[in-house]
PDB file of C-alpha atoms in Angstrom:
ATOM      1  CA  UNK A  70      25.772 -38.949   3.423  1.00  0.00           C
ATOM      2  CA  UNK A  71      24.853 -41.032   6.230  1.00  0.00           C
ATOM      3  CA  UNK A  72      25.074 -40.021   9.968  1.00  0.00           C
ATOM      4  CA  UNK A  73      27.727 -40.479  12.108  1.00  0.00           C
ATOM      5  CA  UNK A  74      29.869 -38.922  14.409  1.00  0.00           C
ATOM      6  CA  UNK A  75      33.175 -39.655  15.943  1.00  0.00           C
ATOM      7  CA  UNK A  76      32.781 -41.014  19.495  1.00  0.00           C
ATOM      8  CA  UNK A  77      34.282 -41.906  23.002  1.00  0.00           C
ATOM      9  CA  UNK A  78      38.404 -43.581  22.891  1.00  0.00           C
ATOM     10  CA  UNK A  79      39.074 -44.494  19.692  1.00  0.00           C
ATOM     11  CA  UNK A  80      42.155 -46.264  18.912  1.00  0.00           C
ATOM     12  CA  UNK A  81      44.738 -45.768  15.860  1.00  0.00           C
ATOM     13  CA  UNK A  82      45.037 -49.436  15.576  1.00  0.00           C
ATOM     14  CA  UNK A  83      48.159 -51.016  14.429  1.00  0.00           C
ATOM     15  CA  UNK A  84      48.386 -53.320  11.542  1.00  0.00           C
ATOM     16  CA  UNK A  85      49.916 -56.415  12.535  1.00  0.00           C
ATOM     17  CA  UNK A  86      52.739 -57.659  10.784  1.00  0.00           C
ATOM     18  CA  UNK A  87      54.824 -60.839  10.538  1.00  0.00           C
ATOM     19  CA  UNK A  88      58.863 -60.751  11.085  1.00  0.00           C
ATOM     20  CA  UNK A  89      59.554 -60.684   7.313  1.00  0.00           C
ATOM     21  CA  UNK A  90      57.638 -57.424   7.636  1.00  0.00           C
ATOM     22  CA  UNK A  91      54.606 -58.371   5.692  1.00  0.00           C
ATOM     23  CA  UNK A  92      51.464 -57.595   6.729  1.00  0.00           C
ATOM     24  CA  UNK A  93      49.566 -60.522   8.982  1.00  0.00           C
ATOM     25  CA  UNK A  94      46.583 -60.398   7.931  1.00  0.00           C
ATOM     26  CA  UNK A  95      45.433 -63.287   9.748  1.00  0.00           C
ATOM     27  CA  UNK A  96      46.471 -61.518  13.506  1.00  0.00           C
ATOM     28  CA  UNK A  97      43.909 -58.963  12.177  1.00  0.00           C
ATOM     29  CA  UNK A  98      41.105 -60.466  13.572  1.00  0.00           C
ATOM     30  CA  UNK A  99      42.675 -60.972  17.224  1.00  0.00           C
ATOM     31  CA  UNK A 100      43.655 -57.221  16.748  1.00  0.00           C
ATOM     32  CA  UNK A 101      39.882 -56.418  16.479  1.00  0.00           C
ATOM     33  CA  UNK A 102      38.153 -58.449  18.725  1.00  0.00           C
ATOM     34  CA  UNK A 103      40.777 -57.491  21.719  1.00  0.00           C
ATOM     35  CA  UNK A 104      40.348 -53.860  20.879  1.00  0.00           C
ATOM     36  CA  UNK A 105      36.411 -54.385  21.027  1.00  0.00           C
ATOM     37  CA  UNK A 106      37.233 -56.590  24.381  1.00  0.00           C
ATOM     38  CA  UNK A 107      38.675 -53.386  25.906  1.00  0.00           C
ATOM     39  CA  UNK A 108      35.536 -51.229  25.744  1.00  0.00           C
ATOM     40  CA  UNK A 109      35.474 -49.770  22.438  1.00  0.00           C
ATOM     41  CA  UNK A 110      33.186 -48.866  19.566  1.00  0.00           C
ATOM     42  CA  UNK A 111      35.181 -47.490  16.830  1.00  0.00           C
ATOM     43  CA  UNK A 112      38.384 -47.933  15.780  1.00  0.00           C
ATOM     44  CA  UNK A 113      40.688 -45.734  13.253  1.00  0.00           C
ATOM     45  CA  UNK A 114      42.881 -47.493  10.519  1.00  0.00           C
ATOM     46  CA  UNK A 115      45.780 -47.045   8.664  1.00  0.00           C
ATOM     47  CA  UNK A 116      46.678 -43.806   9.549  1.00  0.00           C
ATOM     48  CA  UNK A 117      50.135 -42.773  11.331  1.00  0.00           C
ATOM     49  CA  UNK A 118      49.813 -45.489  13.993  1.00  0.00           C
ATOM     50  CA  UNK A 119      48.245 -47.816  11.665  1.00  0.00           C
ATOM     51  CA  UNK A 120      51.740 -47.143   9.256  1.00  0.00           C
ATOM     52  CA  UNK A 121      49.316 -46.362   6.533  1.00  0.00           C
ATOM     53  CA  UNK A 122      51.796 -44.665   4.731  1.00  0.00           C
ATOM     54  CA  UNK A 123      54.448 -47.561   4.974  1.00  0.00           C
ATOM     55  CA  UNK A 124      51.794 -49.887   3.075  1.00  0.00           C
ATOM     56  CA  UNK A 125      50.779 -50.153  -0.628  1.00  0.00           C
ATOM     57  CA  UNK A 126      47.743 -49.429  -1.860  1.00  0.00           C
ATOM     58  CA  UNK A 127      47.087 -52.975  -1.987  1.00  0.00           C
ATOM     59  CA  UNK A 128      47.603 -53.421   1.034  1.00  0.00           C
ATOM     60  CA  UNK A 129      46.095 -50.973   2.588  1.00  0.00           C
ATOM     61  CA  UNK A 130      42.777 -52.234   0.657  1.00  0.00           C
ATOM     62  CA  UNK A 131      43.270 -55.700   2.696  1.00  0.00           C
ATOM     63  CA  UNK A 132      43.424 -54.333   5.778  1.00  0.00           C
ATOM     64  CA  UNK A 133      40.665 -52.404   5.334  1.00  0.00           C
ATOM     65  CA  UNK A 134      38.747 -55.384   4.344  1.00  0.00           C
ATOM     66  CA  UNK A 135      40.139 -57.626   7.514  1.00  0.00           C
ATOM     67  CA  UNK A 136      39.477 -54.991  10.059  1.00  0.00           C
ATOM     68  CA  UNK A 137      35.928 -53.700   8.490  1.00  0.00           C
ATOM     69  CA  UNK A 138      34.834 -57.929   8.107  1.00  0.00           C
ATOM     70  CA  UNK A 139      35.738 -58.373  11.853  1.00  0.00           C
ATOM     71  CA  UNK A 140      35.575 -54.830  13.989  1.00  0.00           C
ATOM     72  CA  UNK A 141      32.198 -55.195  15.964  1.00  0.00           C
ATOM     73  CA  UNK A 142      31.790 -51.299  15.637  1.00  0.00           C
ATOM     74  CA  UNK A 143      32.418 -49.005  13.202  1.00  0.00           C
ATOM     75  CA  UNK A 144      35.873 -48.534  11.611  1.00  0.00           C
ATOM     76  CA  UNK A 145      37.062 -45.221  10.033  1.00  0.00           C
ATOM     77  CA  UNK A 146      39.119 -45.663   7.569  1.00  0.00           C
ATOM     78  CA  UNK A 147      42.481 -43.012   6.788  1.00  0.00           C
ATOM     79  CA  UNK A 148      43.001 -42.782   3.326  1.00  0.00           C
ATOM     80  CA  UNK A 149      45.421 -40.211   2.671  1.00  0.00           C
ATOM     81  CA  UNK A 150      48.123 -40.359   0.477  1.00  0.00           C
ATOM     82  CA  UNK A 151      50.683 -38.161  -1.873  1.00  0.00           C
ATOM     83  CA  UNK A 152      48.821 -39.307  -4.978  1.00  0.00           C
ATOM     84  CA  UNK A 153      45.414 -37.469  -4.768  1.00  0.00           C
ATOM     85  CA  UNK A 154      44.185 -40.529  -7.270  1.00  0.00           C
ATOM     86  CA  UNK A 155      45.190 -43.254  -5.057  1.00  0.00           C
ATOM     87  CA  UNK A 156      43.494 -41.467  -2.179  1.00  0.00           C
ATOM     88  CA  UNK A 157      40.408 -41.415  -3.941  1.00  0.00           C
ATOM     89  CA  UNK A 158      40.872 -44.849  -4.975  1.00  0.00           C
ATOM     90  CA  UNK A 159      40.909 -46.005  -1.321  1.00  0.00           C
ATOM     91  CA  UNK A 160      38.441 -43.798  -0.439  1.00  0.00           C
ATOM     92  CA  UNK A 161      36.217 -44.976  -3.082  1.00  0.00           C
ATOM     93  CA  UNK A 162      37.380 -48.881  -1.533  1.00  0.00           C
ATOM     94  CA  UNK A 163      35.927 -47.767   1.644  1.00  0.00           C
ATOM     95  CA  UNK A 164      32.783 -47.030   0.698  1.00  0.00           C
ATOM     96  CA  UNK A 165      32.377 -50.259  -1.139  1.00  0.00           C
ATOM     97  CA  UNK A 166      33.507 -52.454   1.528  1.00  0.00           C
ATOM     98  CA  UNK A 167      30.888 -50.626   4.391  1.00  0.00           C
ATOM     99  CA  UNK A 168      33.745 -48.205   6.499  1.00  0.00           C
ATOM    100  CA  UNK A 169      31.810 -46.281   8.457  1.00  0.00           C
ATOM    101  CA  UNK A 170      34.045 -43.153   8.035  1.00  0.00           C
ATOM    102  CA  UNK A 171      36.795 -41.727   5.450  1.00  0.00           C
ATOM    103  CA  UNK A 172      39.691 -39.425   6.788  1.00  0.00           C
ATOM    104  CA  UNK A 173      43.268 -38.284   5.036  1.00  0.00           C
ATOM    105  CA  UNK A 174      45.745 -36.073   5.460  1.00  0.00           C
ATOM    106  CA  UNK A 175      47.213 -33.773   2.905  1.00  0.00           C
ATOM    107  CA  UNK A 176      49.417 -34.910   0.088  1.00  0.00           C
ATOM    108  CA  UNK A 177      52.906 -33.814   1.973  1.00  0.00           C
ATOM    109  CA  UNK A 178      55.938 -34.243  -0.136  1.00  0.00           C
ATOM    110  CA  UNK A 179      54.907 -30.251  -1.955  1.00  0.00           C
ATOM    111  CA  UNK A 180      54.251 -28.336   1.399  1.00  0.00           C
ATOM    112  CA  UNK A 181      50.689 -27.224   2.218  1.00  0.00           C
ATOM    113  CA  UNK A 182      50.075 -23.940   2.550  1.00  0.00           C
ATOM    114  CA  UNK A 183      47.323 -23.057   0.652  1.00  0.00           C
ATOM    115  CA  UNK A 184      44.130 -23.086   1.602  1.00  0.00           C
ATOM    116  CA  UNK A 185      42.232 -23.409  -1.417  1.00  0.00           C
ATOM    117  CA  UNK A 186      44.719 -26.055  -2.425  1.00  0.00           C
ATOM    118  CA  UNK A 187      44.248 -28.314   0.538  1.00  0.00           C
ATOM    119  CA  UNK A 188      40.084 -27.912   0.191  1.00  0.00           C
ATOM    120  CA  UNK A 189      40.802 -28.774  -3.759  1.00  0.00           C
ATOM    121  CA  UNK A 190      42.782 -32.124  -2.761  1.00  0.00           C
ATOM    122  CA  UNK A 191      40.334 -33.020  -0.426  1.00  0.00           C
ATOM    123  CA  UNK A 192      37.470 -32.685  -2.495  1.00  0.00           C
ATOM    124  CA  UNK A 193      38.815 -34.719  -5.164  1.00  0.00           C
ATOM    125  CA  UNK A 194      39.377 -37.609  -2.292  1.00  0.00           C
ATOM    126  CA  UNK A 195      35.514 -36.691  -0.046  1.00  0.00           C
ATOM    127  CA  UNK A 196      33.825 -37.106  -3.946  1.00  0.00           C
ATOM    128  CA  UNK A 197      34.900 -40.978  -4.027  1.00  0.00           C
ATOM    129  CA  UNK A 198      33.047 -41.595  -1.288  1.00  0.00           C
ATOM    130  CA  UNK A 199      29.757 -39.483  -1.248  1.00  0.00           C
ATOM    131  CA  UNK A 200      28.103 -42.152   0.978  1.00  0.00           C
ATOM    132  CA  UNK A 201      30.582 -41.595   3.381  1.00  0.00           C
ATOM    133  CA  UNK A 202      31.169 -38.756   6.434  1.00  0.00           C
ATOM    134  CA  UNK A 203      35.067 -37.288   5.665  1.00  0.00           C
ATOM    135  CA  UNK A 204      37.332 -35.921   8.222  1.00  0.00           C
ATOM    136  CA  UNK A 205      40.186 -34.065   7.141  1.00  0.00           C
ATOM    137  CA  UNK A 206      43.157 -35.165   9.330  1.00  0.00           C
ATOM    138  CA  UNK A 207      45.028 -31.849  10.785  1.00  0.00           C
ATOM    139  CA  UNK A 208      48.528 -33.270  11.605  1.00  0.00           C
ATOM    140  CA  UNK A 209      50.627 -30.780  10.876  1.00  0.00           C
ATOM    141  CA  UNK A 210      53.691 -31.676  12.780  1.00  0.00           C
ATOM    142  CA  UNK A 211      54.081 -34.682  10.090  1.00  0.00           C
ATOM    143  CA  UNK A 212      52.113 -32.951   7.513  1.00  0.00           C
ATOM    144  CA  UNK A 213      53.731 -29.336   7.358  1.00  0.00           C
ATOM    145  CA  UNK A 214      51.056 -28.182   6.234  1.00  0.00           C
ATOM    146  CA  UNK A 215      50.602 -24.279   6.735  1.00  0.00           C
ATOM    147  CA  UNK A 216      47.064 -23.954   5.101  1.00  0.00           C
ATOM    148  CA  UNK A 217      44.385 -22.038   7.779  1.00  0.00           C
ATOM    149  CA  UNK A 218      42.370 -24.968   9.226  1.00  0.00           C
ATOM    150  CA  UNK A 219      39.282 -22.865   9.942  1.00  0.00           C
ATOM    151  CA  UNK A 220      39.489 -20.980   6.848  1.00  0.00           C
ATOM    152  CA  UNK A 221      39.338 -24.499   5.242  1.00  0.00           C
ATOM    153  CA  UNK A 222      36.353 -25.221   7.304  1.00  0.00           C
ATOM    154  CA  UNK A 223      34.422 -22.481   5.990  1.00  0.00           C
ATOM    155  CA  UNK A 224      35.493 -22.832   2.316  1.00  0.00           C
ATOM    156  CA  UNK A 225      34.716 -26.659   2.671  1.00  0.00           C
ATOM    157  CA  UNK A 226      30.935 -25.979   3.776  1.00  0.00           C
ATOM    158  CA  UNK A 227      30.343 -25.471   0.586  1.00  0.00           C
ATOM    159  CA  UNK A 228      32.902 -27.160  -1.780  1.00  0.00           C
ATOM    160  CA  UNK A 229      32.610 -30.828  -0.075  1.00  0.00           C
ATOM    161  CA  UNK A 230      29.480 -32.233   0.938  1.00  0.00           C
ATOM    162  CA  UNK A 231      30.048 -34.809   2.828  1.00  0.00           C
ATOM    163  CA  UNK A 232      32.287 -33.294   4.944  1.00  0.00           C
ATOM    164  CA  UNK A 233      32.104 -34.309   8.772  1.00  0.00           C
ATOM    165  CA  UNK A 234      34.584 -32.711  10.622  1.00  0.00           C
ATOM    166  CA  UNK A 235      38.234 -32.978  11.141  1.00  0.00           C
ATOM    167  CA  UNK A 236      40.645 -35.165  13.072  1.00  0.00           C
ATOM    168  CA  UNK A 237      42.737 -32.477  15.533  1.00  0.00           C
ATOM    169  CA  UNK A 238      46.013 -34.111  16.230  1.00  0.00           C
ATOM    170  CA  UNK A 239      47.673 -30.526  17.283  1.00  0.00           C
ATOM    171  CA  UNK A 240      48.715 -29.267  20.792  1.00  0.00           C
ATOM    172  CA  UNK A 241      47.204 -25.534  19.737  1.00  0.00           C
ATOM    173  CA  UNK A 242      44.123 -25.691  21.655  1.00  0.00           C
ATOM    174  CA  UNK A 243      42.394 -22.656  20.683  1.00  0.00           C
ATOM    175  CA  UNK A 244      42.066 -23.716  17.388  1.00  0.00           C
ATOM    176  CA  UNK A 245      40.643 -26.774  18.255  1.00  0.00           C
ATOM    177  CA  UNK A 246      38.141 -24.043  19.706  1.00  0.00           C
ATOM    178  CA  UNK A 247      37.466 -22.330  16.896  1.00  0.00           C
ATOM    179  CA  UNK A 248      37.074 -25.174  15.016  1.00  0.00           C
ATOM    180  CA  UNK A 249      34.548 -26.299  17.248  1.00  0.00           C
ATOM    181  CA  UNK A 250      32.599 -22.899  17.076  1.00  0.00           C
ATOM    182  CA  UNK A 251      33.324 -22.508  12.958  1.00  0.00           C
ATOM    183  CA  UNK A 252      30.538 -22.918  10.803  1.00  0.00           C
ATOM    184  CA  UNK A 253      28.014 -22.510  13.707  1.00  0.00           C
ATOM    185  CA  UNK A 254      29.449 -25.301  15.272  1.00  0.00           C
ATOM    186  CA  UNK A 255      28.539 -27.651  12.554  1.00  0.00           C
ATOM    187  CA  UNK A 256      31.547 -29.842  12.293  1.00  0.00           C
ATOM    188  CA  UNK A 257      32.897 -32.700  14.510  1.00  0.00           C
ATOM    189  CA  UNK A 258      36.097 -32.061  15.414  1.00  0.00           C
ATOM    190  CA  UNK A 259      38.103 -35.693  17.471  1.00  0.00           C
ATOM    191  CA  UNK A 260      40.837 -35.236  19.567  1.00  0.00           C
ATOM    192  CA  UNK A 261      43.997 -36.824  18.663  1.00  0.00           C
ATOM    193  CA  UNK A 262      46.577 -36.144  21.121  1.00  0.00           C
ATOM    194  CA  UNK A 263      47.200 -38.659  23.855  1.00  0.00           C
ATOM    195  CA  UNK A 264      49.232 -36.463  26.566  1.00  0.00           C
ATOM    196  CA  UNK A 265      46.775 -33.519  26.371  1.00  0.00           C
ATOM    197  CA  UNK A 266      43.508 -35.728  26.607  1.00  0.00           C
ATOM    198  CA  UNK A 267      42.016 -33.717  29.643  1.00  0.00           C
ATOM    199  CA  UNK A 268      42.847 -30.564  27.616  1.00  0.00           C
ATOM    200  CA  UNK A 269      40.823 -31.667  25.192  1.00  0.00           C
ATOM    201  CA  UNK A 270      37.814 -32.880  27.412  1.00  0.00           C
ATOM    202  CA  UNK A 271      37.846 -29.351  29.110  1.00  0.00           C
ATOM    203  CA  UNK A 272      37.987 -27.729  25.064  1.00  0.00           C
ATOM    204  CA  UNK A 273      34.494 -29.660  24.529  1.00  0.00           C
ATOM    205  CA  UNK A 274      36.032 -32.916  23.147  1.00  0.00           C
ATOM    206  CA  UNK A 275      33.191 -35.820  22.552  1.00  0.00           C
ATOM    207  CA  UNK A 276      35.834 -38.153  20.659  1.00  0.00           C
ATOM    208  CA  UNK A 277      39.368 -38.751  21.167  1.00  0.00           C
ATOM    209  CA  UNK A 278      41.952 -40.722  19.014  1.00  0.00           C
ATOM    210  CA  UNK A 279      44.699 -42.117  19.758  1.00  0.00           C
ATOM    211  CA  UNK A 280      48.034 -44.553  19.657  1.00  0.00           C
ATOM    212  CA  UNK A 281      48.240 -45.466  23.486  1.00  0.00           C
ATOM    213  CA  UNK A 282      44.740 -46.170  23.547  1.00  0.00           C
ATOM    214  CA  UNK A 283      45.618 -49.787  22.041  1.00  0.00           C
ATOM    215  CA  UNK A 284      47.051 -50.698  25.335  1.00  0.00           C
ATOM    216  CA  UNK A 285      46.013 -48.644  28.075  1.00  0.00           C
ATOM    217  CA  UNK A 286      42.269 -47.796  27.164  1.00  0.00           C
ATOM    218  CA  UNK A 287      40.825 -48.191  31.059  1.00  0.00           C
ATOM    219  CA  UNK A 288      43.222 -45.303  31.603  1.00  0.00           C
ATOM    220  CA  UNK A 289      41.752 -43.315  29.534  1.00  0.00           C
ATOM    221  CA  UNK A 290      38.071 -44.447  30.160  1.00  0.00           C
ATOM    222  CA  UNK A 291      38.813 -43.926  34.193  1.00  0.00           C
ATOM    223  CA  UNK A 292      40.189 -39.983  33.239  1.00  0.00           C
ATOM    224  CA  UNK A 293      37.078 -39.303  31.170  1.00  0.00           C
ATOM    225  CA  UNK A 294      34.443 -40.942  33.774  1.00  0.00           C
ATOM    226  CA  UNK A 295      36.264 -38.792  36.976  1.00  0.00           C
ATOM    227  CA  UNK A 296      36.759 -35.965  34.536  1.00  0.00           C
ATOM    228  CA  UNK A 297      32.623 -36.057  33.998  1.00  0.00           C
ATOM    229  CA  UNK A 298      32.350 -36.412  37.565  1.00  0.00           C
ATOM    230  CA  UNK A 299      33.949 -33.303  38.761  1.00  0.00           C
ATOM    231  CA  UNK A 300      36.924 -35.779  40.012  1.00  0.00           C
ATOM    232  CA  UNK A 301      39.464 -33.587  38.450  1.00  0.00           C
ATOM    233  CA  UNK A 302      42.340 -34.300  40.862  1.00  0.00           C
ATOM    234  CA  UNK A 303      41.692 -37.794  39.849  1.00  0.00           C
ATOM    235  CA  UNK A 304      41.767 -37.089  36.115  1.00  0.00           C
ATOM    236  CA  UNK A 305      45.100 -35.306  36.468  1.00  0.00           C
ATOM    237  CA  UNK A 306      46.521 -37.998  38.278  1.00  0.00           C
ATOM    238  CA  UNK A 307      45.661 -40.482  35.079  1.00  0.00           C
ATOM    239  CA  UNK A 308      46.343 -38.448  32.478  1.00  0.00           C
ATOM    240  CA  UNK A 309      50.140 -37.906  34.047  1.00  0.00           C
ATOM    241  CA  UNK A 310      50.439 -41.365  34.489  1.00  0.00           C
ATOM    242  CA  UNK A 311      49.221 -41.523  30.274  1.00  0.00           C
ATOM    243  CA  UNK A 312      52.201 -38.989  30.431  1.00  0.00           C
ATOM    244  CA  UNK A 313      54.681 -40.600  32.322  1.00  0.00           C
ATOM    245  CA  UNK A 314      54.019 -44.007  30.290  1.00  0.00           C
ATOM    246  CA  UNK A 315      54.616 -42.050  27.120  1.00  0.00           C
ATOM    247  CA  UNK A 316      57.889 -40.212  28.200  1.00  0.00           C
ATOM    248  CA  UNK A 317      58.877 -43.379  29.085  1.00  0.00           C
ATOM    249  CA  UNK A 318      58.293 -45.300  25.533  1.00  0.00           C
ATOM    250  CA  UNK A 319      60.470 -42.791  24.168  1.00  0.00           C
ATOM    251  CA  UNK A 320      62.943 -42.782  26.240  1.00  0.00           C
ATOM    252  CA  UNK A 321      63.708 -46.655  25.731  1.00  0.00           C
ATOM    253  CA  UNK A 322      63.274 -46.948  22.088  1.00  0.00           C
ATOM    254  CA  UNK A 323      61.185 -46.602  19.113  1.00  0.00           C
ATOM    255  CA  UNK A 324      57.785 -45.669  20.121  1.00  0.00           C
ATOM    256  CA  UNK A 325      55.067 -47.599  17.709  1.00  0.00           C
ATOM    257  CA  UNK A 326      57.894 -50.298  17.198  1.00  0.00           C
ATOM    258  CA  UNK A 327      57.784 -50.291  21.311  1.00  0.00           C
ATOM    259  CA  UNK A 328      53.856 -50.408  21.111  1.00  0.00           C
ATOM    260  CA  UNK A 329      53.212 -53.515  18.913  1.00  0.00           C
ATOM    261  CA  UNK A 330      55.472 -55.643  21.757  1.00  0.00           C
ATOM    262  CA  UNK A 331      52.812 -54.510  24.295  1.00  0.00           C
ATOM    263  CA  UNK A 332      50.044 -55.086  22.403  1.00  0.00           C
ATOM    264  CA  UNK A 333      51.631 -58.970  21.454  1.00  0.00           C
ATOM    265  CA  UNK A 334      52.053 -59.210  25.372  1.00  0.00           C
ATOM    266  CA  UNK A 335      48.864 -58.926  25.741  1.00  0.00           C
ATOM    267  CA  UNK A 336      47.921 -61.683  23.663  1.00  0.00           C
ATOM    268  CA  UNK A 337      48.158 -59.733  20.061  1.00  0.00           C
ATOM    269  CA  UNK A 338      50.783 -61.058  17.504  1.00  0.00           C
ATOM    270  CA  UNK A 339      51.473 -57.402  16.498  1.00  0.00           C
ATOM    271  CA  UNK A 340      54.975 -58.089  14.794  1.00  0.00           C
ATOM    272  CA  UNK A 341      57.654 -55.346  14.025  1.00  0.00           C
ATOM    273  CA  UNK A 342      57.056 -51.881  12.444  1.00  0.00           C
ATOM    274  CA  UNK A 343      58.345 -51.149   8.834  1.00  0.00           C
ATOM    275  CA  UNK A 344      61.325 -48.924   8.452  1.00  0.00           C
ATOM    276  CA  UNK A 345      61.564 -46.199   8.320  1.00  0.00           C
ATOM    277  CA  UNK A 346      60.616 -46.698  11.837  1.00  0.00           C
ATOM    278  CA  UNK A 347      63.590 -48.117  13.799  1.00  0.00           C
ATOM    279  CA  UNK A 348      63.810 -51.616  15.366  1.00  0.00           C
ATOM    280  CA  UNK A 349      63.793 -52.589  18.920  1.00  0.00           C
ATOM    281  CA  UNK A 350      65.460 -55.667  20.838  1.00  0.00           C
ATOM    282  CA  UNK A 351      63.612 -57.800  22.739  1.00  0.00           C
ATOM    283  CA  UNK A 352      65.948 -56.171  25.465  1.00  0.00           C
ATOM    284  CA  UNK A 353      64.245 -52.892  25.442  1.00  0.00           C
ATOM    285  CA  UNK A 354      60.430 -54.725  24.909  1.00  0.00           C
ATOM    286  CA  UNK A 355      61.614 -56.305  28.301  1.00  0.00           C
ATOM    287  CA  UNK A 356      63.070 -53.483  29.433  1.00  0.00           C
ATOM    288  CA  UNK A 357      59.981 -51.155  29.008  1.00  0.00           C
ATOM    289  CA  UNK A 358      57.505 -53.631  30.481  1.00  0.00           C
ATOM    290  CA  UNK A 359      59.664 -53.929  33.793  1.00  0.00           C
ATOM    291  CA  UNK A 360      59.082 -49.759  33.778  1.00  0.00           C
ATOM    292  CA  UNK A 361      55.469 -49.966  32.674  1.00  0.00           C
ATOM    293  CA  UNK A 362      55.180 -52.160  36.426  1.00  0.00           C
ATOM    294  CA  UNK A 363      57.076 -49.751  38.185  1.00  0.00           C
ATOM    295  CA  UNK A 364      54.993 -47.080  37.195  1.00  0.00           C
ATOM    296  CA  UNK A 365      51.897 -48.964  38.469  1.00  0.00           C
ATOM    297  CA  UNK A 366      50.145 -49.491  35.012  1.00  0.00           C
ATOM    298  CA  UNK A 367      49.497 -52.746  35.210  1.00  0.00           C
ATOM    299  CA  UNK A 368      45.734 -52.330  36.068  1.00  0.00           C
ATOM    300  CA  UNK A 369      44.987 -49.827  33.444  1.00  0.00           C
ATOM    301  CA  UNK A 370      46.338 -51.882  30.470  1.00  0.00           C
ATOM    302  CA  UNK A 371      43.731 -53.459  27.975  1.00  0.00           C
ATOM    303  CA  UNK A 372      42.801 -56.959  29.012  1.00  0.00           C
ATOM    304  CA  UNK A 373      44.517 -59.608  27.449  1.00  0.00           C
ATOM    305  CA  UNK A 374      43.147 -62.361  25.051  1.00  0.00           C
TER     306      UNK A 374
END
């Protein structure tokens, strides 16, 4: 397995579609360079922001192709799926094509609450792609799953290899603790929940993923930097902002529908969202940008292309 570890703001990045709802494959390459342009050096793909699930396999093997031909960093590709064979299949894909990272959730339509179940699925997907650093993606509010996370961890030591660490997209910070501390600390273990960000930087967090961070990324790299500094009246004051620019994406509408029109404001052509995600006028895209001025965001928004 080669090294690697999860680092810094890493976007979820959105796969671009066209208004038919097809995947724009060609907008793929503005979506990479203007995620690079706002600071990055990793990115995380077709996972829930990415509407991984929403795509075929097919597809999902194009995108993967588009964003690992023209990311200028290293893309970690989500593979998960309810068919353990297809997972592997993409998995396998992403080692092929030069990802620098494999993650998937659990299959979800049977509910997940074994243990040794969940470390059997993901062994079957981590052995298509040896080569390849895996991180189990804990999700469990759209997962369900019920299996122990650090019992996992300590099974897994042994049972997959190439096992990296995990993606924590939970609220329950003292498991993302003891995940931290499990195995003698051996496992990386990303942040993936955009309100709580300073939570996580105070739990030990090195690497944080995230939706929002397609848009507002200085945000985020200004809460980090004061957090580091011992600013932490300063930190608080961004991540409530991250907070308030949130509540407010749900209140309006949709909220990754919402997302893609910011991200084609600022010079993307994102497109629509599949359903099931809802759609949104271009009444409420106007509507949240007006509040996204109001709330004085404006200079912590990714620069446009």
């Amino acid at each position: 397995m080669k090294s690697f570890t999860m680092k810094g703001i890493v976007p979820a990045a959105y796969t671009p579609m066209n208004a038919d709802y097809s995947v724009n494959y060609d907008a793929i390459e503005s979506m990479a360079a203007y995620l690079k342009g706002a600071g990055t050096s990793q990115i995380f793909i077709c996972g829930s922001t990415g509407e991984g699930c929403n795509l075929t396999t097919d597809e999902r093997k194009r995108v993967a192709e588009a964003y690992v031909k023209h990311y200028d960093g290293d893309v970690i590709v989500h593979v998960g799926h309810n068919s353990l064979a297809d997972s592997a299949d993409l998995a396998a894909h992403a080692q092929a094509i030069g990802a620098a990272a494999v993650s998937a959730i659990c299959p979800t339509y049977f509910p997940m609450n074994s243990t040794e179940i969940l470390c059997q699925s993901m062994q079957q997907i981590a052995a298509a792609c040896p080569e390849l650093p895996f991180y189990y993606y804990h999700i469990p509010a759209l997962t369900s799953a019920g299996a122990n996370l650090l019992d996992f961890l300590e099974m897994a030591d042994t049972a997959i290899p190439n096992l990296r660490g995990v993606k924590f997209t939970n609220e329950q910070i003292h498991v993302f603790l003891a995940c931290r501390k499990a195995v003698g600390g051996k496992y990386d273990i990303a942040f993936g929940y955009d309100e709580m960000m300073i939570a996580g930087w105070s739990a030990g967090a090195d690497a944080y993923v995230g939706s929002t961070f397609n848009f507002m990324t200085p945000l985020y790299a200004k809460l980090v930097e004061a957090a580091k500094a011992g600013d932490m009246d300063e930190a608080r004051r961004l991540q409530h902002l991250s907070e308030e620019a949130i509540r407010v994406l749900n209140q309006v509408g949709a909220f990754h529908p919402l997302v893609k029109t910011v991200i084609s404001r600022l010079g993307v052509p994102c497109g629509p969202a599949r359903l099931p995600m809802g759609p949104v006028t271009q009444a409420q895209a106007d509507e949240l940008w007006e509040k996204f001025q109001d709330l004085g965001l404006a200079p912590y928004l990714n620069p446009a292309v």
